[in-house]
CSV table of C-alpha atoms and ligand atoms in Angstrom, one decimal:
chain,number,residue,atom,x,y,z
A,29,MET,CA,0.0,0.0,0.0
A,30,SER,CA,1.3,3.5,-0.8
A,31,THR,CA,2.0,5.7,2.2
A,32,LEU,CA,-0.8,8.0,1.0
A,33,ALA,CA,-3.3,5.1,1.0
A,34,ASP,CA,-2.0,4.0,4.3
A,35,THR,CA,-2.4,7.5,5.7
A,36,LYS,CA,-6.0,7.6,4.4
A,37,THR,CA,-6.9,4.3,6.0
A,38,LEU,CA,-5.4,5.3,9.3
A,39,LEU,CA,-7.0,8.7,9.3
A,40,ALA,CA,-10.4,7.1,8.7
A,41,GLU,CA,-9.7,4.9,11.7
A,42,LEU,CA,-8.6,7.8,13.9
A,43,ILE,CA,-11.6,9.9,13.0
A,44,GLY,CA,-13.8,6.9,14.0
A,45,PHE,CA,-12.6,7.4,17.6
A,46,PRO,CA,-14.8,10.2,19.0
A,47,THR,CA,-12.0,11.7,21.1
A,48,VAL,CA,-13.8,14.8,22.3
A,49,SER,CA,-11.8,16.4,25.1
A,50,SER,CA,-14.4,15.5,27.7
A,51,ASP,CA,-14.2,11.8,26.9
A,52,SER,CA,-11.5,9.1,27.1
A,53,ASN,CA,-8.8,8.9,24.4
A,54,LEU,CA,-7.6,5.4,25.4
A,55,HIS,CA,-9.0,3.6,22.4
A,56,MET,CA,-7.1,5.9,20.0
A,57,ILE,CA,-3.9,5.7,22.0
A,58,ARG,CA,-4.1,1.9,22.1
A,59,HIS,CA,-4.6,1.8,18.3
A,60,LEU,CA,-1.6,4.1,17.7
A,61,ALA,CA,0.5,2.2,20.2
A,62,GLU,CA,-0.3,-1.0,18.3
A,63,ARG,CA,0.6,0.5,15.0
A,64,LEU,CA,3.9,1.9,16.2
A,65,SER,CA,5.0,-1.1,18.2
A,66,HIS,CA,4.4,-3.2,15.1
A,67,CYS,CA,7.1,-1.1,13.4
A,68,GLY,CA,9.4,-1.8,16.3
A,69,ALA,CA,9.0,1.5,18.2
A,70,GLU,CA,9.6,1.5,21.9
A,71,ILE,CA,6.2,2.5,23.4
A,72,GLU,CA,5.5,4.4,26.5
A,73,VAL,CA,1.9,5.2,27.6
A,74,TRP,CA,1.5,7.6,30.5
A,75,HIS,CA,-2.0,7.9,32.0
A,76,ASP,CA,-3.5,10.9,33.7
A,77,GLU,CA,-4.6,10.6,37.3
A,78,THR,CA,-8.2,9.6,36.3
A,79,GLY,CA,-6.8,6.7,34.2
A,80,THR,CA,-9.2,7.6,31.4
A,81,LYS,CA,-6.7,9.6,29.3
A,82,ALA,CA,-3.2,9.0,28.3
A,83,ASN,CA,-0.2,10.4,26.4
A,84,LEU,CA,1.7,8.2,24.0
A,85,PHE,CA,5.5,8.6,23.6
A,86,ALA,CA,7.1,6.2,21.1
A,87,THR,CA,10.7,6.1,19.9
A,88,LEU,CA,12.3,4.7,16.9
A,89,GLY,CA,16.1,4.6,16.7
A,90,PRO,CA,18.8,4.8,19.3
A,91,LYS,CA,18.1,5.8,22.9
A,92,LEU,CA,19.9,9.1,22.7
A,93,ASP,CA,19.2,12.8,23.3
A,94,GLY,CA,19.0,15.1,20.3
A,95,GLY,CA,16.1,13.4,18.6
A,96,ILE,CA,13.2,14.8,16.6
A,97,VAL,CA,9.7,14.8,18.0
A,98,LEU,CA,6.6,14.7,15.8
A,99,SER,CA,3.8,15.8,18.0
A,100,GLY,CA,0.0,16.1,17.9
A,101,HIS,CA,-3.0,16.1,20.2
A,102,CYS,CA,-5.6,13.3,20.1
A,103,ASP,CA,-8.5,15.3,21.4
A,104,VAL,CA,-11.1,17.1,19.2
A,105,VAL,CA,-13.7,19.8,19.9
A,106,PRO,CA,-17.3,18.7,20.2
A,107,VAL,CA,-19.7,18.5,17.3
A,108,ALA,CA,-22.9,19.4,19.3
A,109,ASP,CA,-25.0,22.2,17.7
A,110,GLN,CA,-23.0,21.9,14.5
A,111,ASP,CA,-24.6,21.2,11.2
A,112,TRP,CA,-22.6,18.5,9.4
A,113,THR,CA,-23.2,17.2,5.9
A,114,SER,CA,-22.1,13.7,6.9
A,115,ASP,CA,-21.4,11.8,10.1
A,116,PRO,CA,-18.5,13.8,11.7
A,117,PHE,CA,-17.0,10.5,13.1
A,118,ARG,CA,-17.0,8.7,9.8
A,119,MET,CA,-14.5,9.9,7.3
A,120,GLU,CA,-15.9,10.8,3.8
A,121,GLU,CA,-14.0,11.8,0.7
A,122,ARG,CA,-15.5,14.6,-1.5
A,123,ASP,CA,-13.8,16.8,-4.0
A,124,GLY,CA,-10.2,15.8,-3.0
A,125,LYS,CA,-10.9,16.5,0.6
A,126,TRP,CA,-11.2,14.1,3.6
A,127,PHE,CA,-14.0,15.2,5.9
A,128,GLY,CA,-14.4,14.4,9.6
A,129,ARG,CA,-14.0,15.8,13.1
A,130,GLY,CA,-10.3,16.2,13.7
A,131,ALA,CA,-9.4,15.8,10.0
A,132,CYS,CA,-7.1,18.8,10.1
A,133,ASP,CA,-7.0,19.5,13.9
A,134,MET,CA,-5.1,17.3,14.1
A,135,LYS,CA,-5.5,13.7,13.2
A,136,GLY,CA,-4.4,14.2,9.6
A,137,PHE,CA,-0.8,15.0,10.8
A,138,ILE,CA,-0.9,12.1,13.3
A,139,ALA,CA,-2.0,9.7,10.6
A,140,ALA,CA,0.7,10.9,8.2
A,141,ALA,CA,3.4,10.7,10.9
A,142,VAL,CA,2.4,7.1,11.9
A,143,ALA,CA,2.1,6.0,8.3
A,144,MET,CA,5.8,7.1,7.8
A,145,ALA,CA,6.9,5.2,10.9
A,146,SER,CA,7.4,1.9,9.0
A,147,HIS,CA,9.7,3.8,6.5
A,148,TYR,CA,11.8,5.2,9.3
A,149,ALA,CA,11.9,1.8,11.0
A,150,ALA,CA,13.5,0.3,7.9
A,151,LEU,CA,16.4,2.7,8.1
A,152,ASP,CA,19.6,2.5,10.1
A,153,LEU,CA,18.6,5.4,12.3
A,154,GLN,CA,21.4,7.4,13.8
A,155,ARG,CA,19.1,10.0,15.3
A,156,PRO,CA,16.0,9.0,17.2
A,157,VAL,CA,12.5,10.0,16.0
A,158,HIS,CA,9.8,10.3,18.7
A,159,PHE,CA,6.1,10.3,18.3
A,160,ALA,CA,4.3,12.4,21.0
A,161,PHE,CA,0.5,12.2,21.1
A,162,THR,CA,-1.3,14.0,23.8
A,163,TYR,CA,-4.7,14.5,25.4
A,164,ASP,CA,-6.7,17.6,26.4
A,165,GLU,CA,-5.0,20.2,24.2
A,166,GLU,CA,-8.3,21.9,23.4
A,167,ILE,CA,-9.1,22.5,27.0
A,168,GLY,CA,-5.7,23.8,28.2
A,169,CYS,CA,-2.9,21.6,27.0
A,170,PHE,CA,-3.0,19.5,30.1
A,171,GLY,CA,-1.7,16.4,28.3
A,172,ALA,CA,1.3,18.1,26.8
A,173,ARG,CA,2.2,19.6,30.2
A,174,ALA,CA,2.1,16.2,31.8
A,175,LEU,CA,4.2,14.8,29.0
A,176,ALA,CA,6.8,17.6,29.4
A,177,GLU,CA,6.9,16.8,33.1
A,178,THR,CA,7.5,13.1,32.4
A,179,LEU,CA,10.3,13.9,29.9
A,180,ARG,CA,11.9,16.2,32.4
A,181,GLU,CA,11.8,13.5,35.1
A,182,LYS,CA,13.3,10.9,32.7
A,183,GLY,CA,16.0,13.4,31.7
A,184,LEU,CA,15.3,12.8,28.0
A,185,LYS,CA,16.3,15.7,25.8
A,186,PRO,CA,15.1,15.7,22.2
A,187,ALA,CA,16.5,18.6,20.2
A,188,VAL,CA,13.7,19.5,17.8
A,189,ALA,CA,9.9,19.3,17.9
A,190,ILE,CA,7.5,19.7,14.9
A,191,ILE,CA,3.9,20.3,16.1
A,192,GLY,CA,1.6,19.4,13.3
A,193,GLU,CA,-1.3,21.8,14.0
A,194,PRO,CA,-3.0,22.9,10.8
A,195,THR,CA,-0.9,25.7,9.3
A,196,SER,CA,-1.5,24.9,5.6
A,197,MET,CA,2.1,23.5,5.8
A,198,ARG,CA,3.5,27.0,6.5
A,199,ILE,CA,6.2,27.2,9.1
A,200,ILE,CA,5.1,28.9,12.3
A,201,GLU,CA,7.9,29.9,14.7
A,202,GLY,CA,5.9,32.1,17.2
A,203,HIS,CA,2.6,32.7,18.9
A,204,LYS,CA,1.6,34.5,22.0
A,205,GLY,CA,0.8,32.6,25.2
A,206,CYS,CA,-2.7,32.6,26.8
A,207,TYR,CA,-3.0,32.8,30.5
A,208,GLU,CA,-6.5,32.9,32.0
A,209,TYR,CA,-7.4,33.7,35.6
A,210,THR,CA,-10.3,34.2,37.9
A,211,THR,CA,-9.6,36.4,40.9
A,212,HIS,CA,-12.0,35.9,43.8
A,213,PHE,CA,-12.6,38.7,46.4
A,214,THR,CA,-14.1,37.8,49.8
A,215,GLY,CA,-15.2,40.8,51.9
A,216,LEU,CA,-17.8,41.2,54.6
A,217,GLU,CA,-21.5,41.8,53.8
A,218,GLY,CA,-23.4,44.6,55.6
A,219,HIS,CA,-26.1,47.2,55.3
A,220,GLY,CA,-25.4,49.9,52.7
A,221,SER,CA,-26.0,52.6,55.3
A,222,GLY,CA,-22.8,51.5,57.2
A,223,PRO,CA,-20.0,51.1,54.6
A,224,ASP,CA,-17.3,51.2,57.2
A,225,ARG,CA,-18.6,48.1,59.0
A,226,GLY,CA,-18.4,45.9,55.9
A,227,VAL,CA,-15.7,45.1,53.3
A,228,ASN,CA,-17.1,45.9,49.9
A,229,ALA,CA,-15.8,43.1,47.6
A,230,VAL,CA,-17.0,44.8,44.4
A,231,GLU,CA,-15.1,48.0,45.3
A,232,TYR,CA,-11.9,46.0,45.9
A,233,ALA,CA,-12.5,44.2,42.6
A,234,VAL,CA,-12.7,47.5,40.9
A,235,ARG,CA,-9.4,48.7,42.3
A,236,TYR,CA,-7.9,45.4,41.1
A,237,VAL,CA,-9.3,46.1,37.6
A,238,SER,CA,-7.8,49.6,37.7
A,239,LYS,CA,-4.4,48.0,38.4
A,240,LEU,CA,-4.9,45.7,35.5
A,241,LEU,CA,-5.6,48.7,33.3
A,242,GLU,CA,-2.4,50.4,34.5
A,243,LEU,CA,-0.4,47.2,33.8
A,244,LYS,CA,-2.0,47.0,30.4
A,245,GLU,CA,-0.6,50.4,29.6
A,246,ASP,CA,2.9,49.6,31.0
A,247,LEU,CA,3.1,46.4,28.8
A,248,GLN,CA,3.1,48.5,25.6
A,249,SER,CA,6.5,49.9,26.4
A,250,ARG,CA,7.8,46.4,27.2
A,251,ALA,CA,7.2,45.1,23.6
A,252,PRO,CA,10.4,43.3,22.4
A,253,GLU,CA,12.2,45.1,19.6
A,254,GLY,CA,11.1,43.9,16.2
A,255,SER,CA,8.2,42.0,17.7
A,256,ARG,CA,6.1,40.6,14.8
A,257,PHE,CA,3.0,40.0,16.8
A,258,GLU,CA,-0.2,41.9,16.4
A,259,PRO,CA,-0.3,44.0,18.5
A,260,PRO,CA,3.4,43.7,19.3
A,261,TRP,CA,3.1,43.7,23.1
A,262,THR,CA,1.5,41.5,25.7
A,263,THR,CA,-2.2,42.3,26.1
A,264,ILE,CA,-4.6,42.1,29.1
A,265,ASN,CA,-8.3,41.8,28.9
A,266,THR,CA,-10.8,42.1,31.7
A,267,GLY,CA,-13.6,39.7,30.5
A,268,ALA,CA,-16.0,39.8,33.4
A,269,LEU,CA,-16.5,41.6,36.7
A,270,VAL,CA,-19.2,39.9,38.7
A,271,GLY,CA,-20.6,40.7,42.1
A,272,GLY,CA,-23.2,42.2,44.3
A,273,VAL,CA,-26.8,41.8,45.3
A,274,ALA,CA,-28.7,45.1,45.5
A,275,HIS,CA,-28.4,48.8,45.9
A,276,ASN,CA,-28.4,48.8,49.7
A,277,VAL,CA,-26.3,45.7,50.4
A,278,ILE,CA,-22.5,45.8,50.9
A,279,PRO,CA,-21.4,42.9,48.6
A,280,GLY,CA,-19.3,40.2,50.3
A,281,LYS,CA,-18.2,38.5,47.2
A,282,ALA,CA,-17.0,39.5,43.7
A,283,ARG,CA,-14.8,38.0,41.0
A,284,VAL,CA,-12.8,39.3,38.1
A,285,GLU,CA,-12.3,37.0,35.1
A,286,TRP,CA,-9.3,38.2,33.1
A,287,GLU,CA,-6.6,37.0,30.7
A,288,MET,CA,-3.2,38.1,29.4
A,289,ARG,CA,-1.5,37.0,26.2
A,290,PRO,CA,2.2,37.3,26.8
A,291,VAL,CA,4.7,37.8,24.0
A,292,GLN,CA,7.5,36.9,26.4
A,293,LYS,CA,7.5,35.0,29.7
A,294,SER,CA,9.1,37.9,31.5
A,295,ASP,CA,6.0,40.0,30.9
A,296,ALA,CA,3.8,37.4,32.6
A,297,ASP,CA,6.2,37.4,35.6
A,298,PHE,CA,6.1,41.2,35.6
A,299,VAL,CA,2.3,41.3,35.7
A,300,LYS,CA,2.0,38.6,38.4
A,301,GLY,CA,4.7,40.2,40.5
A,302,ALA,CA,3.0,43.6,40.3
A,303,LEU,CA,-0.4,42.2,41.2
A,304,HIS,CA,1.0,40.2,44.1
A,305,GLN,CA,2.6,43.4,45.5
A,306,PHE,CA,-0.5,45.4,45.0
A,307,CYS,CA,-2.7,42.8,46.8
A,308,ALA,CA,-0.3,41.9,49.6
A,309,HIS,CA,0.6,45.5,50.5
A,310,MET,CA,-2.4,47.6,49.5
A,311,LEU,CA,-5.7,45.7,49.1
A,312,ILE,CA,-5.5,42.8,51.6
A,313,PRO,CA,-4.2,44.8,54.6
A,314,ALA,CA,-7.0,47.4,54.1
A,315,MET,CA,-9.6,44.6,53.8
A,316,GLN,CA,-8.3,42.7,56.8
A,317,LEU,CA,-8.3,45.8,59.0
A,318,VAL,CA,-12.1,45.6,59.0
A,319,HIS,CA,-12.5,41.8,58.7
A,320,PRO,CA,-9.5,39.5,59.4
A,321,ASP,CA,-11.0,36.7,57.2
A,322,ALA,CA,-11.2,38.9,54.1
A,323,GLU,CA,-9.1,37.6,51.2
A,324,ILE,CA,-8.2,37.8,47.5
A,325,LYS,CA,-7.5,34.5,45.8
A,326,THR,CA,-6.5,34.0,42.2
A,327,GLU,CA,-7.5,30.8,40.5
A,328,VAL,CA,-5.4,29.7,37.5
A,329,ILE,CA,-7.8,28.6,34.7
A,330,GLY,CA,-5.0,27.9,32.3
A,331,GLU,CA,-1.5,29.0,31.5
A,332,VAL,CA,-0.6,28.1,28.0
A,333,ASP,CA,2.9,29.3,27.2
A,334,GLY,CA,3.7,31.1,24.0
A,335,LEU,CA,6.2,30.1,21.4
A,336,THR,CA,8.9,32.6,21.3
A,337,PRO,CA,10.6,33.1,17.9
A,338,MET,CA,14.3,32.5,18.3
A,339,GLU,CA,17.1,34.0,16.2
A,340,GLU,CA,18.8,30.7,15.9
A,341,SER,CA,16.4,27.8,15.4
A,342,GLU,CA,17.4,24.3,14.3
A,343,ALA,CA,13.7,23.4,13.9
A,344,ARG,CA,13.0,26.4,11.5
A,345,ASP,CA,16.2,25.7,9.5
A,346,LEU,CA,15.3,22.0,9.3
A,347,VAL,CA,11.7,22.4,8.3
A,348,MET,CA,12.5,25.2,5.8
A,349,GLU,CA,14.9,22.7,4.1
A,350,LEU,CA,12.3,19.9,4.2
A,351,THR,CA,9.4,22.0,2.8
A,352,GLY,CA,11.4,24.4,0.6
A,353,ALA,CA,9.8,27.3,2.4
A,354,ASN,CA,11.8,30.5,2.5
A,355,GLY,CA,10.6,31.9,5.8
A,356,ALA,CA,8.6,31.5,8.9
A,357,ASP,CA,5.6,33.3,10.3
A,358,VAL,CA,3.9,34.0,13.6
A,359,VAL,CA,0.2,33.3,14.2
A,360,PRO,CA,-2.4,34.5,16.7
A,361,PHE,CA,-3.6,31.1,17.9
A,362,GLY,CA,-2.0,29.1,20.7
A,363,THR,CA,-0.6,25.5,20.5
A,364,GLU,CA,1.4,23.1,22.7
A,365,ALA,CA,4.6,24.3,21.1
A,366,GLY,CA,5.6,26.7,24.0
A,367,ILE,CA,5.5,23.7,26.4
A,368,PHE,CA,8.1,21.8,24.3
A,369,GLN,CA,10.1,25.0,23.9
A,370,GLY,CA,10.1,25.3,27.7
A,371,LEU,CA,11.9,21.9,27.8
A,372,GLY,CA,14.7,23.5,25.8
A,373,MET,CA,13.7,22.1,22.4
A,374,SER,CA,13.8,24.0,19.2
A,375,VAL,CA,10.2,24.1,18.0
A,376,VAL,CA,8.0,25.0,15.0
A,377,VAL,CA,4.4,24.4,14.2
A,378,CYS,CA,3.8,23.0,10.7
A,379,GLY,CA,1.0,20.7,9.6
A,380,PRO,CA,-1.5,19.9,6.9
A,381,GLY,CA,-4.9,21.6,6.6
A,382,SER,CA,-6.0,25.1,7.5
A,383,ILE,CA,-6.9,26.6,10.9
A,384,ASP,CA,-10.0,28.0,9.1
A,385,GLN,CA,-11.5,24.5,8.9
A,386,ALA,CA,-10.6,23.6,12.5
A,387,HIS,CA,-13.4,23.4,15.1
A,388,LYS,CA,-16.0,24.0,12.3
A,389,PRO,CA,-18.7,21.8,10.9
A,390,ASP,CA,-17.5,19.8,7.8
A,391,GLU,CA,-13.9,20.0,9.0
A,392,TYR,CA,-11.6,18.6,6.3
A,393,VAL,CA,-8.0,18.2,5.3
A,394,SER,CA,-7.3,18.3,1.5
A,395,VAL,CA,-5.5,15.3,0.0
A,396,ASP,CA,-3.0,17.8,-1.5
A,397,GLN,CA,-2.1,19.1,2.0
A,398,VAL,CA,-1.6,15.5,3.3
A,399,LYS,CA,0.7,14.8,0.3
A,400,GLN,CA,2.7,17.9,1.1
A,401,CYS,CA,3.0,16.8,4.7
A,402,LEU,CA,4.1,13.3,3.6
A,403,GLY,CA,6.7,14.9,1.4
A,404,MET,CA,8.1,16.8,4.4
A,405,LEU,CA,8.2,13.6,6.5
A,406,GLU,CA,9.8,11.6,3.7
A,407,ARG,CA,12.6,14.1,3.3
A,408,LEU,CA,13.0,14.0,7.1
A,409,ALA,CA,14.2,10.4,6.8
A,410,SER,CA,17.5,11.6,5.3
A,411,LYS,CA,18.1,13.7,8.4
A,412,LEU,CA,17.8,10.7,10.7
A,413,VAL,CA,20.4,8.4,9.2
B,506,ZN,ZN1,-5.3,21.6,17.5
């Protein structure tokens, strides 16, 4: 069977596993593990604490540092309330396109990578190639974070990672991070006629939001020189301010839901540090003067690291050579790439299909895109021997 035909068969099988983030991915992981171990890959399956989800890490070639990771997430977004022409979990071919949930985001890349595994296995590999397939990307990259933690514990240091998110096979070397928080304010309820006898949680939340606005301004002057992001600096957004009961009641509870999108990790540290200072030295002492149990607590909803473009990048140079591209871009959407970069790897995002089709009804990957991806992976073989 040609590699393209094999990729098609495998993609149809993978689309058949309804790996929506809320559900188990174990059937898909088992299937991929079977395929890869059949090629002689060393397989590791690392479960999450619920035991219903797992990461797969498979290796072909010598047990050495400096390998190349091909990575993708197994989970897909839900299909509820979407109007599909055909069953989203049964692949259909129409007009040179393969339709199905996850076709481009990102089972197409996974199928292509695993279909190439038997070719790699037949070579005398000098450099290891790893397959890293994760869970829960769509809801906060939890799988990739756990995988990174396990690699760190094992002391394994691959050099390069290619994340096959749908980029229409363009090379992406940078995207902002996405950090989301909910900050909870607990004051003391009271009657509106005696403001000094209560701790007004909404008013403290407003002061907190004012601080966010101040930091939002400060961040503009911290934009790295030559930043290609749009806008070039780290942004902050206050998405919700919730609290209070009625005109004449001092509110005892309030919360602020906010996010920042860092262009560099130091900006996130700057914001967190400034907020900590402000709460610890200004807001909390004032609140506790009236009510010792008053508090401000920030809940981390998700901290997905950005991918920072690097001046020297083995991954970019490698994938430019493999695809014939003459440059690399930055994009506004987040991926798992920053997590791999955090492990010290050189990372790019490059995969078949368009982000325009991801998460939508009638998601597809075009056969032409899959061919281009297989071309890249075929040429990668020469870099492994
Ligand atoms: Zn994705």
